[in-house]
Amino acid sequence: MDLHTRNATKYALIVAFGGFVFGLDAAIISGTIRYIGIEFGLSNLQIGTVVSAPSLGAIVALFFAGKIADAWGRKKTLILIAVLYVFSALCSALAPNYEFLVAARFVGGLAFSSLSLASMYIGEVAPSRLRGKLVSCNQFNIVIGLSAAYFINYYLVVSATESNFLLSHAGIWRTMLASELIPAFLWLGLLLKVPESPRWLIIKGRQSQAKQVLSNLYSHEEVINTMNNFNMTTKQDNQHTFTIQLKQLLSSKYRTALVIGVTIAVVQGITGMNAILFYAPTVFEQIGFGGNAAFQQAIYIGLTSIIFTIIAILFIDKLGRRPLLLIGLLCAVLSHLTCSYGFNSAQYQINEATIAELSQSINVEPLREIKDQNFESDLAFKDALSVIYSDDEVRQYQSILIEKAIHVNPYLVLFGILGFIAAFHISIGPIMWVLFSEIFPNAIRSAAIPVSAIVTSIASYLIQQFFPWQLAQFGAASTFMMYAIFSGIGLALMAKLLPETKDKSIEEIEFILKSSKEKQTSLVSDQS
């Protein structure tokens, strides 16, 4: 690896480390749900609000992220985002009530725009031959952060003791949330070492500074070619402000790129990934892995995510974006169907032996009212529990009662869940951000990437907000069937819309996505 490649890789990895902070922030909440639900007496929708508040913050931030990045520069905007992560982690850990916690999590969501800005920055500094791998590193760091969150949660749960407030029932969730402070501070320090995006410097007319940055990334000949190509594109499109870029994005010239970007953004959000990632212990409790075991199973999600993200990074520039995406979506459909079948075949029953076993840990007298009754679904069983127990008791007892009452093949459902995790991380997880950095040309990128990120954030927000409510209202089998249908629709749309973009420059991709009429106009213009 030559010096230029090392520099490009170093800058990309520093910026992509924000993905680790994001992943940790996103998944760490999964371990706190049980504790904050009991401490603050939260309903299913309130729990959904706590979990989804960052996505709501991301939606708000992304309306301004592109404009701020254009005005201040990519580097300064990323530094601001790192500060928001630090502030949110600290305030979340110290939250005195539900409202304060939601507000603190919302502030952290403002920093989630780091995903789109990191993709933008890396796409602007990385050589085309490395762009797929380096942008995918952002997704790889996300899954490392997710995995770290699951390990931290599990370690803290098995280390719980009432003799230490930070590990006690009342304080452990605060320790989980505070764990984000260390990587957030680290990222803030590292960002001070990266240069500004050369493409942004050119847009601002700072040619000499751009040339200096590019000289660290490319050979002398590549520097000249890159500056000439970008100057030509900028001159042709004459797009400098966010508002003008947004208007251009909605024009017929970029219609195909916009449709692809919005479609893949919706597909990534509605396939159910964030429901599993952000509620991992809750999902495993539905299978019958109660208590600490649910936290342990969540670790498998993290490990699977890491393995298949590595596979995606290794093959994304070999097999291409389109084949990996279509294969991944097909596997996602099959995995969700497996989960739905597994939950649909489950049965629930409380017998005398179960009551005797639980008598030392919970109030079992109400259970005698449903003893030996057979429930055909988790929905029916939970409804019965809500009749014989108070809301607070249901929150405390539900995990262990499902564990003892369920009769299901847990490994079939576990296989389906991990299969979906693998499918997501080998395809739509990393590929979405790579495509965002490729299909949107320089003239509209500062508007297009945040707009697409807003779309995926809205879809993700809706999934996160309503997942606990979905489980309570429709049951696990119907919920996973819904995700299978969404994944199938996404597969059909991507098969129809998406071209291959590997080994192509941003300018070449722009030409591919033009309409036939616009291509003819461009060719005539070039010939003359």
Short mmCIF file of C-alpha atoms in Angstrom, two decimals:
data_model
loop_
_atom_site.label_atom_id
_atom_site.label_comp_id
_atom_site.label_asym_id
_atom_site.label_seq_id
_atom_site.Cartn_x
_atom_site.Cartn_y
_atom_site.Cartn_z
CA MET A 1 0.00 0.00 0.00
CA ASP A 2 1.56 3.32 -1.09
CA LEU A 3 1.58 6.51 0.97
CA HIS A 4 -1.39 8.04 -0.83
CA THR A 5 -3.54 4.98 -0.28
CA ARG A 6 -2.53 4.84 3.38
CA ASN A 7 -3.54 8.47 3.86
CA ALA A 8 -6.91 7.99 2.18
CA THR A 9 -7.51 4.88 4.25
CA LYS A 10 -6.48 6.59 7.48
CA TYR A 11 -8.79 9.56 6.97
CA ALA A 12 -11.67 7.32 5.93
CA LEU A 13 -11.27 5.05 8.95
CA ILE A 14 -11.13 7.99 11.37
CA VAL A 15 -14.35 9.43 9.97
CA ALA A 16 -15.92 5.95 9.83
CA PHE A 17 -15.17 5.48 13.55
CA GLY A 18 -18.27 7.60 14.04
CA GLY A 19 -20.11 4.47 12.90
CA PHE A 20 -18.82 2.69 16.00
CA VAL A 21 -20.17 5.46 18.21
CA PHE A 22 -23.49 5.30 16.37
CA GLY A 23 -23.70 1.52 16.69
CA LEU A 24 -22.94 1.63 20.40
CA ASP A 25 -25.47 4.41 20.95
CA ALA A 26 -28.15 2.61 18.94
CA ALA A 27 -27.82 -0.85 20.51
CA ILE A 28 -26.92 0.01 24.10
CA ILE A 29 -30.54 1.03 24.70
CA SER A 30 -31.64 -2.58 24.10
CA GLY A 31 -30.23 -3.61 27.46
CA THR A 32 -31.91 -0.79 29.37
CA ILE A 33 -35.51 -1.42 28.30
CA ARG A 34 -36.36 -3.80 31.14
CA TYR A 35 -34.91 -1.47 33.78
CA ILE A 36 -36.25 1.88 32.59
CA GLY A 37 -39.65 0.32 31.94
CA ILE A 38 -39.88 -0.71 35.58
CA GLU A 39 -38.25 2.42 37.06
CA PHE A 40 -40.39 4.92 35.15
CA GLY A 41 -43.49 2.71 34.75
CA LEU A 42 -43.54 2.93 30.96
CA SER A 43 -46.16 1.65 28.53
CA ASN A 44 -45.24 -0.13 25.28
CA LEU A 45 -45.58 3.08 23.30
CA GLN A 46 -43.47 5.00 25.84
CA ILE A 47 -40.74 2.37 25.60
CA GLY A 48 -40.95 2.73 21.83
CA THR A 49 -40.56 6.49 22.23
CA VAL A 50 -37.38 6.11 24.31
CA VAL A 51 -35.88 3.72 21.78
CA SER A 52 -36.94 5.70 18.70
CA ALA A 53 -36.19 9.21 20.00
CA PRO A 54 -32.73 9.25 18.35
CA SER A 55 -34.26 8.39 14.98
CA LEU A 56 -36.67 11.28 15.40
CA GLY A 57 -33.71 13.52 16.21
CA ALA A 58 -31.92 12.23 13.11
CA ILE A 59 -34.90 13.14 10.96
CA VAL A 60 -34.81 16.71 12.26
CA ALA A 61 -31.01 17.01 11.94
CA LEU A 62 -30.90 15.70 8.41
CA PHE A 63 -33.01 18.62 7.21
CA PHE A 64 -30.08 20.86 8.16
CA ALA A 65 -27.05 18.55 7.96
CA GLY A 66 -26.40 19.09 4.26
CA LYS A 67 -26.74 22.85 4.51
CA ILE A 68 -24.43 22.99 7.54
CA ALA A 69 -21.91 20.69 5.84
CA ASP A 70 -21.91 22.97 2.79
CA ALA A 71 -21.56 26.14 4.87
CA TRP A 72 -19.07 24.99 7.53
CA GLY A 73 -17.34 22.14 5.75
CA ARG A 74 -17.49 18.38 6.32
CA LYS A 75 -14.82 18.38 9.04
CA LYS A 76 -16.33 21.05 11.31
CA THR A 77 -19.78 19.50 10.97
CA LEU A 78 -18.44 16.08 12.00
CA ILE A 79 -16.74 17.65 15.04
CA LEU A 80 -20.06 19.22 16.07
CA ILE A 81 -21.70 15.81 15.74
CA ALA A 82 -19.09 14.21 18.01
CA VAL A 83 -19.82 16.88 20.65
CA LEU A 84 -23.53 16.04 20.45
CA TYR A 85 -22.78 12.35 21.06
CA VAL A 86 -20.83 13.23 24.21
CA PHE A 87 -23.55 15.55 25.51
CA SER A 88 -26.34 13.03 24.83
CA ALA A 89 -24.54 10.12 26.52
CA LEU A 90 -23.87 12.16 29.64
CA CYS A 91 -27.42 13.50 29.91
CA SER A 92 -29.01 10.10 29.19
CA ALA A 93 -27.00 8.45 31.97
CA LEU A 94 -28.08 11.16 34.44
CA ALA A 95 -31.74 11.32 33.37
CA PRO A 96 -34.03 11.81 36.40
CA ASN A 97 -37.26 10.93 34.57
CA TYR A 98 -38.80 9.62 31.36
CA GLU A 99 -39.17 13.03 29.70
CA PHE A 100 -35.54 14.01 30.35
CA LEU A 101 -34.33 10.66 29.00
CA VAL A 102 -36.34 11.06 25.79
CA ALA A 103 -34.97 14.59 25.33
CA ALA A 104 -31.38 13.44 25.88
CA ARG A 105 -31.81 10.57 23.44
CA PHE A 106 -33.34 12.98 20.93
CA VAL A 107 -30.20 15.16 21.12
CA GLY A 108 -28.10 12.07 20.44
CA GLY A 109 -30.23 11.46 17.38
CA LEU A 110 -29.16 14.83 16.01
CA ALA A 111 -25.72 13.25 15.79
CA PHE A 112 -27.01 10.30 13.75
CA SER A 113 -26.55 12.47 10.67
CA SER A 114 -22.90 11.38 11.04
CA LEU A 115 -23.78 8.34 8.92
CA SER A 116 -24.72 10.36 5.86
CA LEU A 117 -21.91 12.89 6.34
CA ALA A 118 -19.32 10.16 6.84
CA SER A 119 -20.51 8.51 3.63
CA MET A 120 -20.28 11.88 1.89
CA TYR A 121 -16.78 12.61 3.21
CA ILE A 122 -15.36 9.17 2.44
CA GLY A 123 -16.87 9.22 -1.05
CA GLU A 124 -15.12 12.55 -1.66
CA VAL A 125 -11.63 11.51 -0.51
CA ALA A 126 -11.48 7.84 -1.51
CA PRO A 127 -10.09 6.70 -4.88
CA SER A 128 -12.80 5.00 -6.98
CA ARG A 129 -11.01 1.63 -6.75
CA LEU A 130 -11.31 1.74 -2.93
CA ARG A 131 -14.55 3.65 -2.49
CA GLY A 132 -16.75 0.62 -1.95
CA LYS A 133 -14.50 -0.86 0.73
CA LEU A 134 -13.86 2.42 2.54
CA VAL A 135 -17.52 3.51 2.62
CA SER A 136 -18.40 -0.01 3.78
CA CYS A 137 -16.00 0.48 6.69
CA ASN A 138 -18.58 2.89 8.07
CA GLN A 139 -21.08 0.02 8.20
CA PHE A 140 -18.41 -2.31 9.59
CA ASN A 141 -17.75 0.08 12.46
CA ILE A 142 -21.47 0.29 13.09
CA VAL A 143 -21.69 -3.46 13.61
CA ILE A 144 -18.58 -3.41 15.79
CA GLY A 145 -20.32 -0.77 17.89
CA LEU A 146 -23.51 -2.83 17.98
CA SER A 147 -21.57 -5.88 19.08
CA ALA A 148 -19.71 -3.90 21.73
CA ALA A 149 -23.05 -2.72 23.11
CA TYR A 150 -24.34 -6.28 23.44
CA PHE A 151 -21.13 -7.41 25.15
CA ILE A 152 -21.23 -4.44 27.53
CA ASN A 153 -24.88 -5.06 28.38
CA TYR A 154 -24.31 -8.77 28.98
CA TYR A 155 -21.19 -8.17 31.08
CA LEU A 156 -23.00 -5.63 33.25
CA VAL A 157 -26.06 -7.86 33.69
CA VAL A 158 -24.05 -10.89 34.82
CA SER A 159 -22.00 -8.62 37.11
CA ALA A 160 -25.10 -7.04 38.67
CA THR A 161 -25.03 -6.55 42.43
CA GLU A 162 -27.04 -4.37 44.78
CA SER A 163 -23.89 -3.50 46.74
CA ASN A 164 -22.71 -1.17 43.95
CA PHE A 165 -25.15 1.44 42.63
CA LEU A 166 -23.62 1.40 39.14
CA LEU A 167 -24.37 -2.33 38.92
CA SER A 168 -27.59 -2.31 40.92
CA HIS A 169 -31.10 -2.75 39.53
CA ALA A 170 -31.63 1.03 39.75
CA GLY A 171 -28.26 2.11 38.35
CA ILE A 172 -27.16 -0.50 35.83
CA TRP A 173 -29.02 1.09 32.92
CA ARG A 174 -27.26 4.39 33.65
CA THR A 175 -23.90 2.61 33.47
CA MET A 176 -24.90 1.10 30.13
CA LEU A 177 -25.73 4.50 28.67
CA ALA A 178 -22.60 6.15 30.11
CA SER A 179 -20.35 3.59 28.40
CA GLU A 180 -20.72 5.60 25.19
CA LEU A 181 -18.70 8.52 26.61
CA ILE A 182 -15.30 6.89 26.06
CA PRO A 183 -15.56 6.24 22.28
CA ALA A 184 -17.38 9.55 21.73
CA PHE A 185 -14.51 11.51 23.32
CA LEU A 186 -11.98 9.43 21.35
CA TRP A 187 -13.71 10.15 18.03
CA LEU A 188 -13.83 13.86 18.84
CA GLY A 189 -10.05 13.89 19.30
CA LEU A 190 -9.35 11.89 16.13
CA LEU A 191 -11.49 14.15 13.96
CA LEU A 192 -9.12 17.03 14.67
CA LYS A 193 -6.48 15.15 12.63
CA VAL A 194 -8.40 14.76 9.36
CA PRO A 195 -8.26 17.33 6.52
CA GLU A 196 -11.22 19.07 5.00
CA SER A 197 -12.87 17.42 2.00
CA PRO A 198 -11.01 18.50 -1.16
CA ARG A 199 -14.23 18.55 -3.14
CA TRP A 200 -15.78 20.99 -0.65
CA LEU A 201 -12.65 23.16 -0.84
CA ILE A 202 -12.96 23.29 -4.63
CA ILE A 203 -16.61 24.27 -4.38
CA LYS A 204 -15.58 27.12 -2.08
CA GLY A 205 -12.92 28.24 -4.55
CA ARG A 206 -10.01 27.25 -2.33
CA GLN A 207 -8.10 25.53 -5.12
CA SER A 208 -4.65 25.61 -3.54
CA GLN A 209 -5.87 24.03 -0.30
CA ALA A 210 -7.78 21.39 -2.25
CA LYS A 211 -4.69 20.59 -4.29
CA GLN A 212 -2.64 20.26 -1.12
CA VAL A 213 -5.14 17.79 0.39
CA LEU A 214 -5.41 15.84 -2.86
CA SER A 215 -1.62 15.56 -3.06
CA ASN A 216 -1.78 13.45 0.11
CA LEU A 217 -4.39 11.18 -1.46
CA TYR A 218 -3.41 10.80 -5.13
CA SER A 219 -0.40 10.80 -7.42
CA HIS A 220 0.44 14.06 -9.22
CA GLU A 221 -1.33 12.94 -12.41
CA GLU A 222 -4.41 11.81 -10.47
CA VAL A 223 -4.52 15.14 -8.63
CA ILE A 224 -4.63 17.05 -11.92
CA ASN A 225 -7.27 14.74 -13.41
CA THR A 226 -9.42 14.79 -10.27
CA MET A 227 -9.36 18.58 -10.03
CA ASN A 228 -10.10 18.99 -13.74
CA ASN A 229 -13.00 16.50 -13.66
CA PHE A 230 -14.50 18.04 -10.59
CA ASN A 231 -14.06 21.61 -11.80
CA MET A 232 -15.71 20.67 -15.09
CA THR A 233 -18.65 18.99 -13.35
CA THR A 234 -19.05 21.91 -10.97
CA LYS A 235 -18.93 24.42 -13.84
CA GLN A 236 -21.44 22.50 -15.92
CA ASP A 237 -23.95 22.10 -13.12
CA ASN A 238 -23.15 25.37 -11.33
CA GLN A 239 -24.67 24.07 -8.13
CA HIS A 240 -23.21 25.65 -5.01
CA THR A 241 -26.01 26.10 -2.50
CA PHE A 242 -28.05 23.49 -0.69
CA THR A 243 -31.35 25.06 -1.78
CA ILE A 244 -30.41 24.98 -5.46
CA GLN A 245 -29.14 21.41 -5.09
CA LEU A 246 -32.46 20.40 -3.55
CA LYS A 247 -34.38 21.92 -6.45
CA GLN A 248 -32.11 20.16 -8.93
CA LEU A 249 -32.55 16.86 -7.09
CA LEU A 250 -36.27 17.04 -7.78
CA SER A 251 -35.77 17.78 -11.48
CA SER A 252 -36.08 15.20 -14.26
CA LYS A 253 -32.31 15.23 -14.75
CA TYR A 254 -31.72 13.35 -11.49
CA ARG A 255 -35.05 11.55 -11.24
CA THR A 256 -33.62 8.05 -11.66
CA ALA A 257 -30.96 8.59 -8.99
CA LEU A 258 -33.55 10.02 -6.60
CA VAL A 259 -35.97 7.14 -7.12
CA ILE A 260 -33.23 4.58 -6.49
CA GLY A 261 -31.97 6.45 -3.42
CA VAL A 262 -35.41 6.85 -1.86
CA THR A 263 -36.41 3.27 -2.64
CA ILE A 264 -33.33 1.69 -1.08
CA ALA A 265 -33.66 4.05 1.91
CA VAL A 266 -37.23 2.90 2.55
CA VAL A 267 -36.33 -0.76 2.01
CA GLN A 268 -33.48 -0.62 4.53
CA GLY A 269 -35.74 0.90 7.16
CA ILE A 270 -38.84 -1.27 6.83
CA THR A 271 -37.23 -4.71 6.62
CA GLY A 272 -37.17 -4.79 10.43
CA MET A 273 -33.47 -4.58 11.16
CA ASN A 274 -33.80 -1.86 13.77
CA ALA A 275 -36.54 -3.74 15.58
CA ILE A 276 -34.16 -6.66 16.10
CA LEU A 277 -31.06 -4.59 16.81
CA PHE A 278 -32.65 -2.16 19.26
CA TYR A 279 -34.85 -4.73 20.99
CA ALA A 280 -32.55 -7.76 20.82
CA PRO A 281 -33.10 -9.08 24.38
CA THR A 282 -36.84 -8.44 24.03
CA VAL A 283 -36.92 -10.46 20.79
CA PHE A 284 -35.07 -13.37 22.36
CA GLU A 285 -37.37 -13.29 25.37
CA GLN A 286 -40.25 -14.02 22.96
CA ILE A 287 -38.53 -17.30 22.02
CA GLY A 288 -38.14 -18.36 25.62
CA PHE A 289 -34.58 -17.24 26.34
CA GLY A 290 -35.41 -15.53 29.60
CA GLY A 291 -33.39 -13.13 31.73
CA ASN A 292 -29.62 -13.19 31.27
CA ALA A 293 -29.89 -15.77 28.49
CA ALA A 294 -31.64 -13.22 26.28
CA PHE A 295 -28.69 -10.85 26.72
CA GLN A 296 -26.31 -13.70 25.88
CA GLN A 297 -28.20 -14.58 22.71
CA ALA A 298 -28.05 -10.92 21.67
CA ILE A 299 -24.27 -11.29 21.47
CA TYR A 300 -24.81 -13.74 18.59
CA ILE A 301 -26.42 -10.90 16.66
CA GLY A 302 -23.30 -8.82 17.12
CA LEU A 303 -20.94 -11.62 16.07
CA THR A 304 -23.05 -12.48 13.02
CA SER A 305 -23.12 -8.81 12.05
CA ILE A 306 -19.34 -8.56 12.19
CA ILE A 307 -18.69 -11.73 10.20
CA PHE A 308 -21.06 -10.92 7.35
CA THR A 309 -20.09 -7.26 7.17
CA ILE A 310 -16.49 -8.41 6.65
CA ILE A 311 -17.71 -10.71 3.87
CA ALA A 312 -19.58 -7.78 2.30
CA ILE A 313 -16.48 -5.57 2.39
CA LEU A 314 -14.38 -8.32 0.80
CA PHE A 315 -16.81 -8.95 -2.04
CA ILE A 316 -18.54 -5.62 -2.68
CA ASP A 317 -15.87 -4.52 -5.17
CA LYS A 318 -15.57 -8.02 -6.68
CA LEU A 319 -19.13 -9.27 -7.11
CA GLY A 320 -20.66 -5.81 -7.32
CA ARG A 321 -23.41 -3.96 -5.48
CA ARG A 322 -26.41 -5.34 -7.36
CA PRO A 323 -25.81 -9.12 -6.93
CA LEU A 324 -25.05 -8.80 -3.22
CA LEU A 325 -28.11 -6.63 -2.63
CA LEU A 326 -30.52 -8.95 -4.42
CA ILE A 327 -29.11 -12.09 -2.78
CA GLY A 328 -29.32 -10.43 0.64
CA LEU A 329 -32.93 -9.32 0.20
CA LEU A 330 -33.96 -12.79 -0.95
CA CYS A 331 -32.34 -14.30 2.14
CA ALA A 332 -34.07 -11.67 4.28
CA VAL A 333 -37.46 -12.78 2.97
CA LEU A 334 -36.71 -16.45 3.69
CA SER A 335 -35.37 -15.64 7.18
CA HIS A 336 -38.44 -13.63 8.19
CA LEU A 337 -40.70 -16.40 6.91
CA THR A 338 -38.74 -18.88 9.05
CA CYS A 339 -39.24 -16.72 12.15
CA SER A 340 -42.94 -16.27 11.41
CA TYR A 341 -43.40 -20.03 10.99
CA GLY A 342 -41.53 -20.74 14.21
CA PHE A 343 -43.61 -18.31 16.28
CA ASN A 344 -46.83 -19.43 14.61
CA SER A 345 -46.20 -23.03 15.73
CA ALA A 346 -45.45 -22.06 19.34
CA GLN A 347 -47.80 -22.93 22.20
CA TYR A 348 -47.91 -21.69 25.79
CA GLN A 349 -49.04 -23.50 28.93
CA ILE A 350 -48.61 -23.05 32.68
CA ASN A 351 -48.88 -26.26 34.72
CA GLU A 352 -48.55 -27.11 38.41
CA ALA A 353 -44.86 -27.95 38.08
CA THR A 354 -44.18 -24.54 36.58
CA ILE A 355 -46.09 -22.82 39.38
CA ALA A 356 -44.09 -24.70 41.99
CA GLU A 357 -40.82 -23.81 40.25
CA LEU A 358 -41.70 -20.10 40.13
CA SER A 359 -43.15 -19.83 43.62
CA GLN A 360 -39.86 -18.68 45.15
CA SER A 361 -39.32 -15.79 42.72
CA ILE A 362 -42.70 -14.31 41.75
CA ASN A 363 -46.30 -14.08 42.91
CA VAL A 364 -47.73 -17.30 41.44
CA GLU A 365 -51.25 -17.32 42.91
CA PRO A 366 -52.83 -15.53 39.90
CA LEU A 367 -51.31 -18.17 37.61
CA ARG A 368 -53.69 -20.79 39.00
CA GLU A 369 -56.50 -19.08 37.07
CA ILE A 370 -54.87 -20.08 33.75
CA LYS A 371 -53.25 -23.34 34.89
CA ASP A 372 -53.28 -26.09 32.24
CA GLN A 373 -54.86 -23.80 29.65
CA ASN A 374 -53.27 -24.06 26.20
CA PHE A 375 -52.59 -20.78 24.37
CA GLU A 376 -52.00 -20.96 20.63
CA SER A 377 -50.05 -17.71 20.36
CA ASP A 378 -47.90 -15.33 22.35
CA LEU A 379 -50.63 -12.74 21.89
CA ALA A 380 -53.24 -14.88 23.61
CA PHE A 381 -50.84 -15.75 26.44
CA LYS A 382 -49.90 -12.12 27.06
CA ASP A 383 -53.56 -11.12 27.04
CA ALA A 384 -54.22 -13.72 29.73
CA LEU A 385 -51.32 -12.42 31.82
CA SER A 386 -52.60 -8.85 31.53
CA VAL A 387 -55.90 -9.98 33.06
CA ILE A 388 -54.44 -11.71 36.13
CA TYR A 389 -51.52 -9.35 36.79
CA SER A 390 -51.11 -5.58 37.05
CA ASP A 391 -49.12 -3.70 34.39
CA ASP A 392 -46.10 -3.43 36.69
CA GLU A 393 -46.20 -7.14 37.46
CA VAL A 394 -46.45 -8.00 33.76
CA ARG A 395 -43.30 -5.94 33.09
CA GLN A 396 -41.43 -7.77 35.84
CA TYR A 397 -42.71 -11.29 35.20
CA GLN A 398 -43.33 -11.52 31.45
CA SER A 399 -39.83 -12.69 30.49
CA ILE A 400 -39.65 -15.55 32.94
CA LEU A 401 -43.27 -16.59 32.35
CA ILE A 402 -42.75 -16.81 28.59
CA GLU A 403 -39.56 -18.78 29.18
CA LYS A 404 -41.35 -21.33 31.35
CA ALA A 405 -44.61 -21.55 29.38
CA ILE A 406 -43.47 -21.63 25.75
CA HIS A 407 -43.23 -24.82 23.72
CA VAL A 408 -41.37 -24.03 20.51
CA ASN A 409 -38.30 -24.94 18.52
CA PRO A 410 -36.18 -21.98 19.69
CA TYR A 411 -33.28 -22.82 17.39
CA LEU A 412 -35.48 -22.58 14.31
CA VAL A 413 -36.41 -19.01 15.25
CA LEU A 414 -32.84 -18.25 16.29
CA PHE A 415 -31.68 -19.50 12.88
CA GLY A 416 -34.20 -17.22 11.19
CA ILE A 417 -33.15 -14.17 13.19
CA LEU A 418 -29.44 -14.72 12.64
CA GLY A 419 -30.11 -15.50 8.98
CA PHE A 420 -31.76 -12.12 8.58
CA ILE A 421 -28.89 -10.40 10.41
CA ALA A 422 -26.44 -12.07 8.02
CA ALA A 423 -28.54 -11.17 4.96
CA PHE A 424 -28.83 -7.53 6.03
CA HIS A 425 -25.16 -7.04 6.73
CA ILE A 426 -23.96 -8.68 3.55
CA SER A 427 -26.25 -6.55 1.44
CA ILE A 428 -28.50 -3.61 2.17
CA GLY A 429 -26.72 -2.54 5.36
CA PRO A 430 -23.38 -1.51 3.87
CA ILE A 431 -24.48 -1.23 0.25
CA MET A 432 -27.03 1.52 0.87
CA TRP A 433 -24.35 3.95 2.03
CA VAL A 434 -22.00 2.94 -0.78
CA LEU A 435 -24.74 3.61 -3.33
CA PHE A 436 -25.55 6.96 -1.74
CA SER A 437 -21.93 7.98 -2.25
CA GLU A 438 -22.02 6.78 -5.89
CA ILE A 439 -25.40 7.42 -7.52
CA PHE A 440 -25.64 11.08 -6.51
CA PRO A 441 -23.29 13.29 -8.55
CA ASN A 442 -21.25 16.12 -7.06
CA ALA A 443 -23.75 18.75 -8.13
CA ILE A 444 -26.50 17.48 -5.80
CA ARG A 445 -24.70 15.26 -3.29
CA SER A 446 -24.90 17.62 -0.30
CA ALA A 447 -28.69 17.63 -0.63
CA ALA A 448 -29.30 14.13 -1.97
CA ILE A 449 -27.51 12.09 0.70
CA PRO A 450 -29.19 13.85 3.66
CA VAL A 451 -32.60 13.62 1.94
CA SER A 452 -32.16 9.88 1.41
CA ALA A 453 -30.95 9.52 4.98
CA ILE A 454 -34.09 11.35 6.16
CA VAL A 455 -36.21 8.80 4.33
CA THR A 456 -34.45 5.81 5.88
CA SER A 457 -34.57 7.51 9.29
CA ILE A 458 -38.33 7.98 9.04
CA ALA A 459 -38.80 4.33 8.08
CA SER A 460 -36.50 3.23 10.90
CA TYR A 461 -38.24 5.53 13.38
CA LEU A 462 -41.64 4.03 12.63
CA ILE A 463 -40.31 0.48 13.07
CA GLN A 464 -38.59 1.34 16.38
CA GLN A 465 -41.50 3.35 17.75
CA PHE A 466 -44.15 0.74 17.14
CA PHE A 467 -42.29 -2.57 17.54
CA PRO A 468 -43.31 -3.12 21.22
CA TRP A 469 -46.85 -2.14 20.30
CA GLN A 470 -46.78 -4.49 17.29
CA LEU A 471 -45.75 -7.41 19.47
CA ALA A 472 -48.52 -6.60 21.94
CA GLN A 473 -51.21 -6.09 19.29
CA PHE A 474 -50.38 -8.57 16.54
CA GLY A 475 -47.98 -11.09 18.07
CA ALA A 476 -44.53 -12.16 16.93
CA ALA A 477 -45.64 -14.38 14.03
CA SER A 478 -47.62 -11.62 12.29
CA THR A 479 -44.90 -9.05 12.95
CA PHE A 480 -42.23 -11.13 11.22
CA MET A 481 -44.60 -11.98 8.38
CA MET A 482 -45.04 -8.24 7.84
CA TYR A 483 -41.27 -7.80 7.62
CA ALA A 484 -41.08 -10.67 5.11
CA ILE A 485 -43.62 -8.93 2.87
CA PHE A 486 -41.74 -5.63 3.09
CA SER A 487 -38.46 -7.37 2.21
CA GLY A 488 -40.12 -9.07 -0.77
CA ILE A 489 -41.41 -5.77 -2.11
CA GLY A 490 -37.92 -4.29 -1.70
CA LEU A 491 -36.40 -7.22 -3.61
CA ALA A 492 -38.76 -6.70 -6.54
CA LEU A 493 -38.13 -2.97 -6.70
CA MET A 494 -34.35 -3.23 -6.48
CA ALA A 495 -34.27 -5.94 -9.16
CA LYS A 496 -36.09 -3.56 -11.50
CA LEU A 497 -34.37 -0.25 -10.67
CA LEU A 498 -30.75 -0.78 -9.63
CA PRO A 499 -27.86 -0.77 -12.14
CA GLU A 500 -24.36 -1.99 -11.32
CA THR A 501 -22.00 0.79 -10.14
CA LYS A 502 -18.77 -0.98 -9.21
CA ASP A 503 -15.51 0.20 -10.83
CA LYS A 504 -17.22 3.30 -12.21
CA SER A 505 -16.41 6.93 -11.41
CA ILE A 506 -19.10 9.20 -10.02
CA GLU A 507 -19.24 10.96 -13.41
CA GLU A 508 -19.71 7.64 -15.27
CA ILE A 509 -22.51 6.62 -12.92
CA GLU A 510 -24.17 9.99 -13.45
CA PHE A 511 -24.20 9.35 -17.21
CA ILE A 512 -25.63 5.82 -16.76
CA LEU A 513 -28.53 7.16 -14.70
CA LYS A 514 -29.45 9.87 -17.19
CA SER A 515 -32.47 9.38 -19.41
CA SER A 516 -31.90 8.42 -23.05
CA LYS A 517 -32.82 11.94 -24.17
CA GLU A 518 -30.33 13.52 -21.75
CA LYS A 519 -27.59 11.09 -22.86
CA GLN A 520 -28.11 12.10 -26.48
CA THR A 521 -27.97 15.77 -25.52
CA SER A 522 -24.72 15.21 -23.58
CA LEU A 523 -23.13 13.35 -26.51
CA VAL A 524 -24.09 16.07 -28.98
CA SER A 525 -22.70 18.71 -26.62
CA ASP A 526 -19.42 16.79 -26.21
CA GLN A 527 -19.04 16.31 -30.00
CA SER A 528 -19.56 19.99 -30.68
#
